[in-house]
């Protein structure tokens, strides 16, 4: 039941589909051979009887013609002595028994015998004599003139044939049994050696993998077919593993892209809000500043009113700075791309920060080779990036700044280093978010790095923060030499403008 329920094993398939038909065919051949041999034996035995009868036919005919009963009997006895004969009988032409040796007279009907004799034909039959199955052979006897003078009957026990045949059958069955057993053993042994154990190995491997040993692989051994099965199995596992890895890679890539998209959407929404707010605040602020300026002219320079008005103007200036930053952050893709040298961009950024650098007593080391590689960017925006990064470093308390650049395979990397306190690991992921600041209220807007990030990604690049060898923070900006989707061309005229970058106001 279980066998059929689970499907039968290869060994059973072999037994049922190869061994069994083989043994059946062998049996059929043996049976057919046995039949042929049996009939050959029977024929030979019958011929024996006929030969014996024919051998004594003439002397008996003679003796019968001459009426020498004694000689008839003698001839019969001589035959009987040869053996193999069960009984021998002589009848006259009327069917009456003249002489008999061996088994007691079979007493066939005289009439029947007379008819047989009259026929003058030889004939043989099976019959029963004293409860024994016998083969009787009748040979007609003729006198010298050729007239039928009687009948000679020689019998032989059928069991003589049957015993021989029985023995032969027993031998054949024993031989078949032994041969069948040996063949079965040989086939099963051969199956195990040639296929069985290799398939068992493969099955064990599959079970191990199913149990969780994902790295396990089947050993390719045994006949070619099993080996190629193992190899195919291993290849399948390898490609499954590769596919799983690919799926995992794509999943994380998708998650990363979704994150980026969410971030970009967030930035765009904040940008729109910032632009709206900045736009609305711009006019009232300049009105306030204008009015304060006019009032200031009329106020006494030593008075409290004058100081208050100056305070108003400085706060308005700060608010205008914030509004500018907001506008900067919200500024969309109205880019003015040009071929520009990185050294010129750095120079422009440094000259716009000259006063601030002086106030902080800080020095800047330009480490990149001048005038630096050419890059197709919006110079004002990229300068803004450098200015923001350098200013942040100064605000963090750095006194030594460094700007370095390098070109590699169509990408230009600019590093801004400082010897300030650096950026703690835990806030790094949030650093480029708009409005993220560690500064006290009124000191920072949290927009500087968001603007930097926006400009860099707008140019098809990226920005990363790491530990600087100078001890503080290092901001690594990576930009394509020419962004793939920038409409700019390499023509000479456009190229020529590269050097003419002006410093921002
Ligand atoms: P803000 O300067 O207005 O705070 P930013 O976006 O420019 O906004 O900077 C965000 C935060 O990043 C800062 O508050 C500061 O904590 C940190 N940061 C930026 N640059 C540096 C630097 N060079 N060294 C240390 N911290 C820095």
Short mmCIF file of C-alpha atoms and ligand atoms in Angstrom, two decimals:
data_model
loop_
_atom_site.label_atom_id
_atom_site.label_comp_id
_atom_site.label_asym_id
_atom_site.label_seq_id
_atom_site.Cartn_x
_atom_site.Cartn_y
_atom_site.Cartn_z
CA UNK A 1 0.00 0.00 0.00
CA UNK A 2 2.72 2.42 1.10
CA UNK A 3 4.78 1.36 -1.90
CA UNK A 4 2.10 2.46 -4.35
CA UNK A 5 1.08 5.42 -2.28
CA UNK A 6 4.59 6.92 -2.41
CA UNK A 7 5.35 5.67 -5.91
CA UNK A 8 7.54 2.65 -6.28
CA UNK A 9 11.31 2.70 -5.95
CA UNK A 10 13.75 2.27 -8.81
CA UNK A 11 14.64 -1.14 -7.39
CA UNK A 12 11.01 -2.21 -7.61
CA UNK A 13 10.75 -0.78 -11.11
CA UNK A 14 13.77 -2.84 -12.04
CA UNK A 15 12.28 -5.97 -10.47
CA UNK A 16 8.87 -5.47 -12.06
CA UNK A 17 9.91 -4.21 -15.46
CA UNK A 18 13.19 -5.99 -16.09
CA UNK A 19 13.68 -8.95 -13.81
CA UNK A 20 10.14 -10.28 -13.85
CA UNK A 21 9.77 -10.20 -17.67
CA UNK A 22 13.26 -11.72 -17.93
CA UNK A 23 12.36 -14.55 -15.57
CA UNK A 24 9.01 -15.11 -17.30
CA UNK A 25 10.75 -15.25 -20.68
CA UNK A 26 13.32 -17.63 -19.26
CA UNK A 27 10.56 -19.86 -17.87
CA UNK A 28 8.71 -19.87 -21.17
CA UNK A 29 11.86 -20.82 -23.05
CA UNK A 30 12.60 -23.54 -20.49
CA UNK A 31 9.03 -24.89 -20.67
CA UNK A 32 9.18 -24.96 -24.48
CA UNK A 33 12.58 -26.70 -24.35
CA UNK A 34 11.28 -29.14 -21.81
CA UNK A 35 8.27 -29.95 -23.98
CA UNK A 36 10.51 -30.64 -26.98
CA UNK A 37 12.81 -32.79 -24.89
CA UNK A 38 9.86 -34.66 -23.37
CA UNK A 39 8.41 -35.52 -26.74
CA UNK A 40 11.89 -36.52 -27.98
CA UNK A 41 12.30 -38.83 -25.00
CA UNK A 42 8.84 -40.31 -25.54
CA UNK A 43 9.51 -40.88 -29.24
CA UNK A 44 12.86 -42.47 -28.48
CA UNK A 45 11.32 -44.80 -25.95
CA UNK A 46 8.55 -45.79 -28.33
CA UNK A 47 11.19 -46.42 -30.98
CA UNK A 48 13.06 -48.63 -28.50
CA UNK A 49 9.95 -50.78 -28.12
CA UNK A 50 9.42 -50.91 -31.90
CA UNK A 51 13.05 -51.88 -32.49
CA UNK A 52 12.80 -54.69 -29.96
CA UNK A 53 9.59 -55.93 -31.58
CA UNK A 54 11.05 -55.82 -35.05
CA UNK A 55 14.20 -57.60 -33.91
CA UNK A 56 12.27 -60.67 -32.81
CA UNK A 57 9.58 -60.54 -35.44
CA UNK A 58 11.32 -62.86 -37.95
CA UNK A 59 12.46 -65.62 -35.59
CA UNK A 60 9.01 -65.64 -33.99
CA UNK A 61 7.26 -65.74 -37.38
CA UNK A 62 9.45 -68.67 -38.39
CA UNK A 63 8.92 -70.56 -35.17
CA UNK A 64 5.19 -69.91 -35.36
CA UNK A 65 5.03 -71.19 -38.93
CA UNK A 66 6.86 -74.28 -37.95
CA UNK A 67 4.71 -74.70 -34.88
CA UNK A 68 7.67 -74.58 -32.49
CA UNK A 69 6.02 -73.12 -29.48
CA UNK A 70 9.14 -73.47 -27.36
CA UNK A 71 11.20 -71.36 -29.74
CA UNK A 72 8.53 -68.70 -29.76
CA UNK A 73 8.69 -68.46 -26.02
CA UNK A 74 12.48 -68.52 -26.03
CA UNK A 75 12.57 -65.58 -28.45
CA UNK A 76 10.16 -63.70 -26.23
CA UNK A 77 12.26 -64.35 -23.12
CA UNK A 78 15.40 -63.22 -24.89
CA UNK A 79 13.67 -59.93 -25.52
CA UNK A 80 12.52 -59.72 -21.98
CA UNK A 81 16.07 -60.16 -20.74
CA UNK A 82 17.17 -57.07 -22.66
CA UNK A 83 15.12 -55.20 -20.09
CA UNK A 84 12.99 -52.10 -20.53
CA UNK A 85 10.17 -54.38 -21.67
CA UNK A 86 7.18 -54.92 -19.43
CA UNK A 87 5.62 -57.76 -21.29
CA UNK A 88 5.79 -59.54 -24.68
CA UNK A 89 2.97 -61.59 -26.18
CA UNK A 90 2.39 -63.57 -29.36
CA UNK A 91 -1.09 -64.25 -30.76
CA UNK A 92 -2.13 -66.38 -33.67
CA UNK A 93 -4.17 -65.02 -36.58
CA UNK A 94 -7.39 -65.70 -34.66
CA UNK A 95 -6.23 -63.47 -31.86
CA UNK A 96 -5.57 -66.29 -29.36
CA UNK A 97 -2.55 -66.05 -27.10
CA UNK A 98 0.23 -68.39 -28.16
CA UNK A 99 3.01 -67.32 -25.78
CA UNK A 100 3.56 -64.61 -23.14
CA UNK A 101 6.37 -63.36 -20.92
CA UNK A 102 6.52 -60.59 -18.34
CA UNK A 103 3.40 -59.05 -16.99
CA UNK A 104 0.35 -61.18 -16.85
CA UNK A 105 -1.62 -61.38 -20.06
CA UNK A 106 -3.24 -58.10 -20.84
CA UNK A 107 -6.22 -60.09 -22.14
CA UNK A 108 -7.25 -57.87 -24.95
CA UNK A 109 -10.29 -59.06 -26.81
CA UNK A 110 -9.39 -61.82 -29.29
CA UNK A 111 -11.60 -60.27 -31.91
CA UNK A 112 -9.90 -56.99 -31.64
CA UNK A 113 -6.52 -58.70 -31.89
CA UNK A 114 -7.60 -60.70 -34.89
CA UNK A 115 -8.73 -57.47 -36.56
CA UNK A 116 -5.42 -55.83 -35.80
CA UNK A 117 -3.55 -58.82 -37.17
CA UNK A 118 -5.74 -58.86 -40.28
CA UNK A 119 -4.93 -55.18 -40.86
CA UNK A 120 -1.30 -56.11 -41.21
CA UNK A 121 -0.41 -52.62 -39.87
CA UNK A 122 2.02 -51.75 -37.12
CA UNK A 123 0.45 -49.72 -34.38
CA UNK A 124 1.13 -48.43 -30.91
CA UNK A 125 -1.22 -47.35 -28.10
CA UNK A 126 -1.36 -46.49 -24.45
CA UNK A 127 -3.44 -48.81 -22.33
CA UNK A 128 -3.86 -50.27 -18.86
CA UNK A 129 -2.48 -53.65 -17.93
CA UNK A 130 -3.04 -54.78 -14.35
CA UNK A 131 -3.57 -51.21 -13.26
CA UNK A 132 -0.32 -50.04 -14.93
CA UNK A 133 -0.30 -47.49 -17.69
CA UNK A 134 1.64 -49.14 -20.52
CA UNK A 135 2.61 -48.42 -24.09
CA UNK A 136 1.72 -51.39 -26.32
CA UNK A 137 3.26 -51.92 -29.69
CA UNK A 138 1.70 -54.40 -32.13
CA UNK A 139 3.76 -55.90 -34.91
CA UNK A 140 2.00 -58.23 -37.41
CA UNK A 141 3.68 -61.61 -38.03
CA UNK A 142 3.76 -63.13 -41.52
CA UNK A 143 4.63 -66.57 -42.74
CA UNK A 144 7.04 -67.29 -45.58
CA UNK A 145 4.30 -66.73 -48.19
CA UNK A 146 3.62 -63.27 -46.80
CA UNK A 147 0.26 -64.18 -45.23
CA UNK A 148 -0.56 -62.75 -41.83
CA UNK A 149 0.08 -65.51 -39.34
CA UNK A 150 -0.27 -63.71 -36.07
CA UNK A 151 0.50 -60.69 -33.95
CA UNK A 152 3.39 -59.72 -31.70
CA UNK A 153 2.65 -57.35 -28.81
CA UNK A 154 5.50 -55.70 -26.85
CA UNK A 155 4.60 -53.41 -23.93
CA UNK A 156 6.55 -50.97 -21.90
CA UNK A 157 5.46 -49.20 -18.74
CA UNK A 158 4.54 -45.60 -19.34
CA UNK A 159 6.07 -44.78 -15.95
CA UNK A 160 9.48 -45.58 -17.49
CA UNK A 161 9.04 -42.47 -19.71
CA UNK A 162 7.25 -40.48 -17.09
CA UNK A 163 9.96 -41.00 -14.47
CA UNK A 164 12.60 -39.74 -16.85
CA UNK A 165 10.49 -36.75 -17.82
CA UNK A 166 9.61 -36.05 -14.20
CA UNK A 167 13.28 -36.05 -13.27
CA UNK A 168 14.03 -33.74 -16.16
CA UNK A 169 11.27 -31.36 -15.08
CA UNK A 170 12.50 -31.29 -11.49
CA UNK A 171 16.00 -30.55 -12.70
CA UNK A 172 14.72 -27.78 -14.97
CA UNK A 173 12.68 -26.20 -12.13
CA UNK A 174 15.66 -26.40 -9.76
CA UNK A 175 17.90 -24.89 -12.40
CA UNK A 176 15.38 -22.14 -13.14
CA UNK A 177 15.03 -21.35 -9.45
CA UNK A 178 18.77 -21.19 -8.92
CA UNK A 179 19.36 -19.19 -12.10
CA UNK A 180 16.48 -16.83 -11.24
CA UNK A 181 17.88 -16.28 -7.74
CA UNK A 182 21.40 -15.65 -8.99
CA UNK A 183 20.18 -13.30 -11.73
CA UNK A 184 18.01 -11.38 -9.23
CA UNK A 185 20.92 -11.00 -6.85
CA UNK A 186 23.26 -9.94 -9.65
CA UNK A 187 20.80 -7.40 -11.04
CA UNK A 188 20.05 -5.91 -7.60
CA UNK A 189 23.74 -5.82 -6.73
CA UNK A 190 24.55 -4.25 -10.09
CA UNK A 191 21.74 -1.72 -9.65
CA UNK A 192 23.02 -0.72 -6.24
CA UNK A 193 26.61 -0.39 -7.41
CA UNK A 194 25.84 1.39 -10.67
CA UNK A 195 22.92 3.67 -9.82
CA UNK A 196 21.28 2.98 -6.46
CA UNK A 197 23.95 4.33 -4.16
CA UNK A 198 24.59 7.42 -6.32
CA UNK A 199 20.90 8.25 -6.42
CA UNK A 200 20.72 7.66 -2.67
CA UNK A 201 23.59 10.14 -2.28
CA UNK A 202 21.73 12.68 -4.40
CA UNK A 203 18.55 12.17 -2.37
CA UNK A 204 20.54 12.65 0.85
CA UNK A 205 21.94 15.91 -0.56
CA UNK A 206 18.43 17.12 -1.41
CA UNK A 207 17.25 16.26 2.10
CA UNK A 208 20.15 18.22 3.64
CA UNK A 209 19.35 21.26 1.51
CA UNK A 210 15.67 20.96 2.38
CA UNK A 211 16.65 20.83 6.05
CA UNK A 212 18.30 24.22 5.66
CA UNK A 213 21.89 23.57 4.59
CA UNK A 214 21.63 26.05 1.74
CA UNK A 215 25.36 25.94 0.95
CA UNK A 216 25.46 22.17 0.53
CA UNK A 217 25.96 20.85 -3.01
CA UNK A 218 25.60 17.31 -4.40
CA UNK A 219 28.80 15.44 -5.26
CA UNK A 220 28.85 14.64 -8.99
CA UNK A 221 29.79 10.96 -9.12
CA UNK A 222 28.61 7.68 -10.64
CA UNK A 223 27.40 7.09 -14.19
CA UNK A 224 27.17 9.98 -16.65
CA UNK A 225 23.40 10.40 -16.31
CA UNK A 226 23.50 10.58 -12.51
CA UNK A 227 26.52 12.90 -12.69
CA UNK A 228 24.74 15.25 -15.04
CA UNK A 229 21.68 15.11 -12.78
CA UNK A 230 23.86 16.16 -9.83
CA UNK A 231 25.48 18.90 -11.90
CA UNK A 232 22.09 20.14 -13.14
CA UNK A 233 20.80 20.07 -9.56
CA UNK A 234 23.79 22.11 -8.37
CA UNK A 235 23.45 24.55 -11.26
CA UNK A 236 19.77 24.96 -10.44
CA UNK A 237 20.62 25.68 -6.79
CA UNK A 238 23.30 28.17 -7.82
CA UNK A 239 21.00 30.03 -10.16
CA UNK A 240 18.25 30.02 -7.53
CA UNK A 241 20.71 31.49 -5.06
CA UNK A 242 21.84 34.07 -7.62
CA UNK A 243 18.20 34.93 -8.37
CA UNK A 244 17.46 35.33 -4.66
CA UNK A 245 20.46 37.60 -4.27
CA UNK A 246 19.38 39.58 -7.31
CA UNK A 247 15.85 39.92 -5.89
CA UNK A 248 17.26 41.08 -2.54
CA UNK A 249 19.56 43.54 -4.33
CA UNK A 250 16.66 44.90 -6.40
CA UNK A 251 14.49 45.15 -3.31
CA UNK A 252 17.05 47.21 -1.46
CA UNK A 253 17.67 49.29 -4.58
CA UNK A 254 13.94 49.88 -4.87
CA UNK A 255 13.73 50.80 -1.19
CA UNK A 256 16.63 53.23 -1.70
CA UNK A 257 14.96 54.79 -4.74
CA UNK A 258 11.66 55.08 -2.88
CA UNK A 259 13.50 56.78 -0.01
CA UNK A 260 15.12 59.17 -2.43
CA UNK A 261 11.81 59.88 -4.09
CA UNK A 262 10.13 60.53 -0.75
CA UNK A 263 12.99 62.81 0.20
CA UNK A 264 12.77 64.67 -3.11
CA UNK A 265 9.01 65.05 -2.75
CA UNK A 266 9.45 66.32 0.78
CA UNK A 267 12.08 68.80 -0.37
CA UNK A 268 9.89 69.98 -3.21
CA UNK A 269 6.94 70.54 -0.86
CA UNK A 270 9.12 72.38 1.65
CA UNK A 271 10.63 74.35 -1.23
CA UNK A 272 7.20 75.50 -2.38
CA UNK A 273 6.26 76.51 1.15
CA UNK A 274 9.58 78.29 1.66
CA UNK A 275 9.24 80.16 -1.62
CA UNK A 276 5.72 81.28 -0.70
CA UNK A 277 6.74 82.46 2.75
CA UNK A 278 9.90 84.20 1.52
CA UNK A 279 7.99 85.92 -1.22
CA UNK A 280 5.36 87.21 1.20
CA UNK A 281 7.99 88.33 3.73
CA UNK A 282 10.31 90.05 1.24
CA UNK A 283 8.19 93.17 0.64
CA UNK A 284 7.15 93.92 4.26
CA UNK A 285 10.78 93.45 5.35
CA UNK A 286 12.11 95.96 2.84
CA UNK A 287 9.30 98.38 3.83
CA UNK A 288 10.25 97.98 7.51
CA UNK A 289 13.94 98.45 6.68
CA UNK A 290 13.23 101.53 4.54
CA UNK A 291 11.06 103.11 7.24
CA UNK A 292 13.64 102.35 9.94
CA UNK A 293 16.37 103.84 7.78
CA UNK A 294 14.37 107.03 7.27
CA UNK A 295 13.54 107.30 10.99
CA UNK A 296 17.16 106.67 11.81
CA UNK A 297 18.23 109.69 9.78
CA UNK A 298 15.97 111.90 11.89
CA UNK A 299 16.90 110.38 15.24
CA UNK A 300 19.61 111.68 17.49
CA UNK A 301 22.60 109.43 17.10
CA UNK A 302 23.07 109.13 20.90
CA UNK A 303 19.44 108.54 21.72
CA UNK A 304 17.82 105.24 22.81
CA UNK A 305 15.54 105.55 19.83
CA UNK A 306 18.56 105.53 17.51
CA UNK A 307 19.91 102.32 19.12
CA UNK A 308 16.49 100.70 18.94
CA UNK A 309 16.18 101.59 15.26
CA UNK A 310 19.64 100.17 14.53
CA UNK A 311 18.63 96.98 16.36
CA UNK A 312 15.50 96.83 14.20
CA UNK A 313 17.63 97.21 11.04
CA UNK A 314 20.09 94.46 12.10
CA UNK A 315 17.22 92.08 12.92
CA UNK A 316 15.61 92.93 9.58
CA UNK A 317 18.95 92.21 7.88
CA UNK A 318 19.00 88.80 9.59
CA UNK A 319 15.46 88.11 8.49
CA UNK A 320 16.40 89.11 4.96
CA UNK A 321 19.30 86.67 5.14
CA UNK A 322 16.88 83.92 6.16
CA UNK A 323 14.49 84.94 3.38
CA UNK A 324 17.39 84.79 0.89
CA UNK A 325 18.30 81.35 2.14
CA UNK A 326 14.69 80.25 1.82
CA UNK A 327 14.59 81.57 -1.72
CA UNK A 328 17.90 79.92 -2.45
CA UNK A 329 16.57 76.64 -1.15
CA UNK A 330 13.36 76.94 -3.15
CA UNK A 331 15.07 78.04 -6.32
CA UNK A 332 14.18 75.63 -9.03
CA UNK A 333 16.01 74.52 -12.09
CA UNK A 334 16.72 77.85 -13.74
CA UNK A 335 20.35 76.91 -14.19
CA UNK A 336 22.97 78.81 -16.11
CA UNK A 337 25.38 76.07 -17.05
CA UNK A 338 28.90 76.93 -18.19
CA UNK A 339 32.31 75.38 -18.44
CA UNK A 340 34.08 76.54 -15.31
CA UNK A 341 37.36 75.64 -13.60
CA UNK A 342 37.09 74.27 -10.09
CA UNK A 343 40.00 76.51 -8.97
CA UNK A 344 38.09 79.61 -10.10
CA UNK A 345 34.96 78.50 -8.28
CA UNK A 346 36.97 78.00 -5.09
CA UNK A 347 38.68 81.38 -5.51
CA UNK A 348 35.34 83.13 -5.95
CA UNK A 349 33.87 81.40 -2.88
CA UNK A 350 36.89 82.35 -0.76
CA UNK A 351 36.84 85.98 -1.83
CA UNK A 352 33.16 86.27 -0.93
CA UNK A 353 34.00 84.87 2.55
CA UNK A 354 37.09 87.03 3.01
CA UNK A 355 35.63 89.18 5.78
CA UNK A 356 34.10 86.26 7.65
CA UNK A 357 37.37 84.35 7.48
CA UNK A 358 39.18 87.35 8.82
CA UNK A 359 36.67 87.77 11.66
CA UNK A 360 37.16 84.12 12.69
CA UNK A 361 40.94 84.39 12.32
CA UNK A 362 40.82 81.31 10.14
CA UNK A 363 43.05 80.31 7.24
CA UNK A 364 42.22 78.28 4.16
CA UNK A 365 44.60 75.93 2.42
CA UNK A 366 43.76 75.33 -1.23
CA UNK A 367 45.26 71.88 -1.87
CA UNK A 368 43.90 71.18 -5.34
CA UNK A 369 46.12 71.82 -8.32
CA UNK A 370 45.36 75.23 -9.88
CA UNK A 371 43.46 76.09 -12.01
CA UNK A 372 41.79 72.72 -11.57
CA UNK A 373 39.70 70.63 -13.95
CA UNK A 374 36.91 72.11 -16.05
CA UNK A 375 33.38 71.31 -15.13
CA UNK A 376 30.04 72.08 -16.77
CA UNK A 377 27.93 73.60 -13.96
CA UNK A 378 25.99 76.65 -12.87
CA UNK A 379 28.97 78.53 -11.32
CA UNK A 380 26.85 80.69 -9.02
CA UNK A 381 25.11 77.65 -7.53
CA UNK A 382 28.29 75.62 -7.06
CA UNK A 383 29.99 78.62 -5.46
CA UNK A 384 27.02 78.72 -3.12
CA UNK A 385 27.78 75.12 -2.19
CA UNK A 386 31.39 75.95 -1.34
CA UNK A 387 30.42 79.10 0.55
CA UNK A 388 27.86 77.23 2.66
CA UNK A 389 30.28 74.42 3.48
CA UNK A 390 33.12 76.79 4.39
CA UNK A 391 30.83 79.03 6.43
CA UNK A 392 29.46 76.03 8.36
CA UNK A 393 33.01 74.98 9.19
CA UNK A 394 33.80 78.46 10.50
CA UNK A 395 30.55 78.53 12.50
CA UNK A 396 31.47 75.14 14.00
CA UNK A 397 34.65 76.77 15.34
CA UNK A 398 37.24 75.59 12.82
CA UNK A 399 40.33 77.74 12.32
CA UNK A 400 42.00 75.77 9.58
CA UNK A 401 40.10 74.92 6.45
CA UNK A 402 41.17 72.97 3.40
CA UNK A 403 39.77 72.67 -0.13
CA UNK A 404 40.99 69.85 -2.36
CA UNK A 405 39.84 68.39 -5.66
CA UNK A 406 40.57 65.52 -7.99
CA UNK A 407 39.27 64.15 -11.26
CA UNK A 408 38.55 60.51 -11.94
CA UNK A 409 36.80 58.93 -14.91
CA UNK A 410 34.50 61.84 -15.71
CA UNK A 411 33.78 62.67 -12.08
CA UNK A 412 35.16 65.57 -10.08
CA UNK A 413 35.40 65.29 -6.34
CA UNK A 414 35.76 68.39 -4.17
CA UNK A 415 36.56 67.92 -0.47
CA UNK A 416 36.09 70.64 2.15
CA UNK A 417 37.98 69.81 5.36
CA UNK A 418 38.13 71.54 8.70
CA UNK A 419 39.75 71.11 12.09
CA UNK A 420 36.53 71.78 13.99
CA UNK A 421 34.64 69.41 16.28
CA UNK A 422 33.37 67.22 13.40
CA UNK A 423 29.86 65.85 13.07
CA UNK A 424 28.59 63.17 15.46
CA UNK A 425 27.68 59.86 13.77
CA UNK A 426 24.10 59.88 15.07
CA UNK A 427 23.13 63.19 13.43
CA UNK A 428 24.83 62.53 10.08
CA UNK A 429 21.75 60.93 8.44
CA UNK A 430 19.64 64.01 9.24
CA UNK A 431 22.26 66.63 8.35
CA UNK A 432 20.91 67.46 4.90
CA UNK A 433 17.27 67.64 5.96
CA UNK A 434 15.83 71.15 5.64
CA UNK A 435 15.55 72.99 8.97
CA UNK A 436 17.81 70.53 10.75
CA UNK A 437 20.18 72.51 12.94
CA UNK A 438 22.11 72.03 16.16
CA UNK A 439 22.45 75.75 16.62
CA UNK A 440 20.39 77.74 19.09
CA UNK A 441 17.23 79.49 17.98
CA UNK A 442 18.10 82.57 15.95
CA UNK A 443 21.58 81.30 15.12
CA UNK A 444 20.89 78.71 12.47
CA UNK A 445 18.11 78.07 9.98
CA UNK A 446 19.05 74.48 9.13
CA UNK A 447 18.83 75.37 5.46
CA UNK A 448 22.55 75.67 4.53
CA UNK A 449 23.19 71.98 3.94
CA UNK A 450 19.71 71.41 2.48
CA UNK A 451 20.58 74.04 -0.14
CA UNK A 452 23.96 72.35 -0.72
CA UNK A 453 22.29 68.99 -1.14
CA UNK A 454 19.68 70.41 -3.50
CA UNK A 455 22.28 72.07 -5.74
CA UNK A 456 24.56 69.01 -5.83
CA UNK A 457 21.77 66.58 -6.72
CA UNK A 458 20.44 69.07 -9.25
CA UNK A 459 23.83 68.75 -10.97
CA UNK A 460 23.61 64.95 -10.98
CA UNK A 461 26.11 64.56 -8.14
CA UNK A 462 26.17 63.53 -4.51
CA UNK A 463 27.49 64.65 -1.16
CA UNK A 464 28.83 62.68 1.78
CA UNK A 465 30.10 63.53 5.21
CA UNK A 466 33.07 61.84 6.82
CA UNK A 467 35.82 62.31 9.34
CA UNK A 468 38.52 64.71 8.12
CA UNK A 469 42.22 63.87 8.52
CA UNK A 470 42.48 67.45 9.82
CA UNK A 471 40.47 66.39 12.86
CA UNK A 472 37.07 67.91 12.03
CA UNK A 473 34.51 67.23 9.35
CA UNK A 474 35.05 66.49 5.68
CA UNK A 475 32.31 67.17 3.16
CA UNK A 476 32.95 65.23 -0.04
CA UNK A 477 31.08 66.61 -3.07
CA UNK A 478 31.11 64.45 -6.18
CA UNK A 479 29.94 65.96 -9.47
CA UNK A 480 29.92 64.62 -13.01
CA UNK A 481 32.26 66.62 -15.22
CA UNK A 482 29.22 67.16 -17.41
CA UNK A 483 25.87 66.00 -16.12
CA UNK A 484 24.37 63.54 -18.66
CA UNK A 485 21.08 65.46 -18.98
CA UNK A 486 22.65 68.96 -19.16
CA UNK A 487 21.91 70.58 -22.48
CA UNK A 488 25.37 72.17 -22.69
CA UNK A 489 27.71 71.35 -25.52
CA UNK A 490 31.44 71.10 -25.79
CA UNK A 491 31.66 73.77 -28.49
CA UNK A 492 34.50 76.23 -28.28
CA UNK A 493 32.44 79.32 -27.68
CA UNK A 494 30.72 77.86 -24.67
CA UNK A 495 33.99 76.42 -23.51
CA UNK A 496 35.69 79.76 -23.79
CA UNK A 497 33.30 81.32 -21.30
CA UNK A 498 34.49 78.91 -18.68
CA UNK A 499 37.26 81.10 -17.40
CA UNK A 500 35.06 84.14 -17.00
CA UNK A 501 33.27 83.07 -13.87
CA UNK A 502 32.44 85.98 -11.68
CA UNK A 503 32.22 85.87 -7.99
CA UNK A 504 28.74 86.07 -6.57
CA UNK A 505 27.51 89.13 -4.89
P1 LIG B 1 22.70 75.71 10.05
O1 LIG B 1 24.10 76.04 9.73
O2 LIG B 1 21.79 76.87 9.81
O3 LIG B 1 22.49 75.04 11.37
P2 LIG B 1 23.07 73.73 8.08
O4 LIG B 1 22.15 72.92 7.27
O5 LIG B 1 24.08 74.51 7.33
O6 LIG B 1 22.22 74.64 8.99
O7 LIG B 1 23.84 72.80 9.06
C1 LIG B 1 23.13 71.85 9.77
C2 LIG B 1 23.95 71.38 10.95
O8 LIG B 1 25.07 70.67 10.51
C3 LIG B 1 24.56 72.48 11.77
O9 LIG B 1 23.63 72.93 12.74
C4 LIG B 1 25.76 71.82 12.39
O10 LIG B 1 25.40 71.14 13.58
C5 LIG B 1 26.15 70.78 11.42
N1 LIG B 1 27.36 71.11 10.65
C6 LIG B 1 27.39 71.57 9.38
N2 LIG B 1 28.68 71.71 8.97
C7 LIG B 1 29.46 71.37 10.01
C8 LIG B 1 30.90 71.34 10.23
N3 LIG B 1 31.76 71.70 9.27
N4 LIG B 1 31.33 70.90 11.44
C9 LIG B 1 30.46 70.53 12.39
N5 LIG B 1 29.11 70.53 12.25
C10 LIG B 1 28.62 70.97 11.08
#
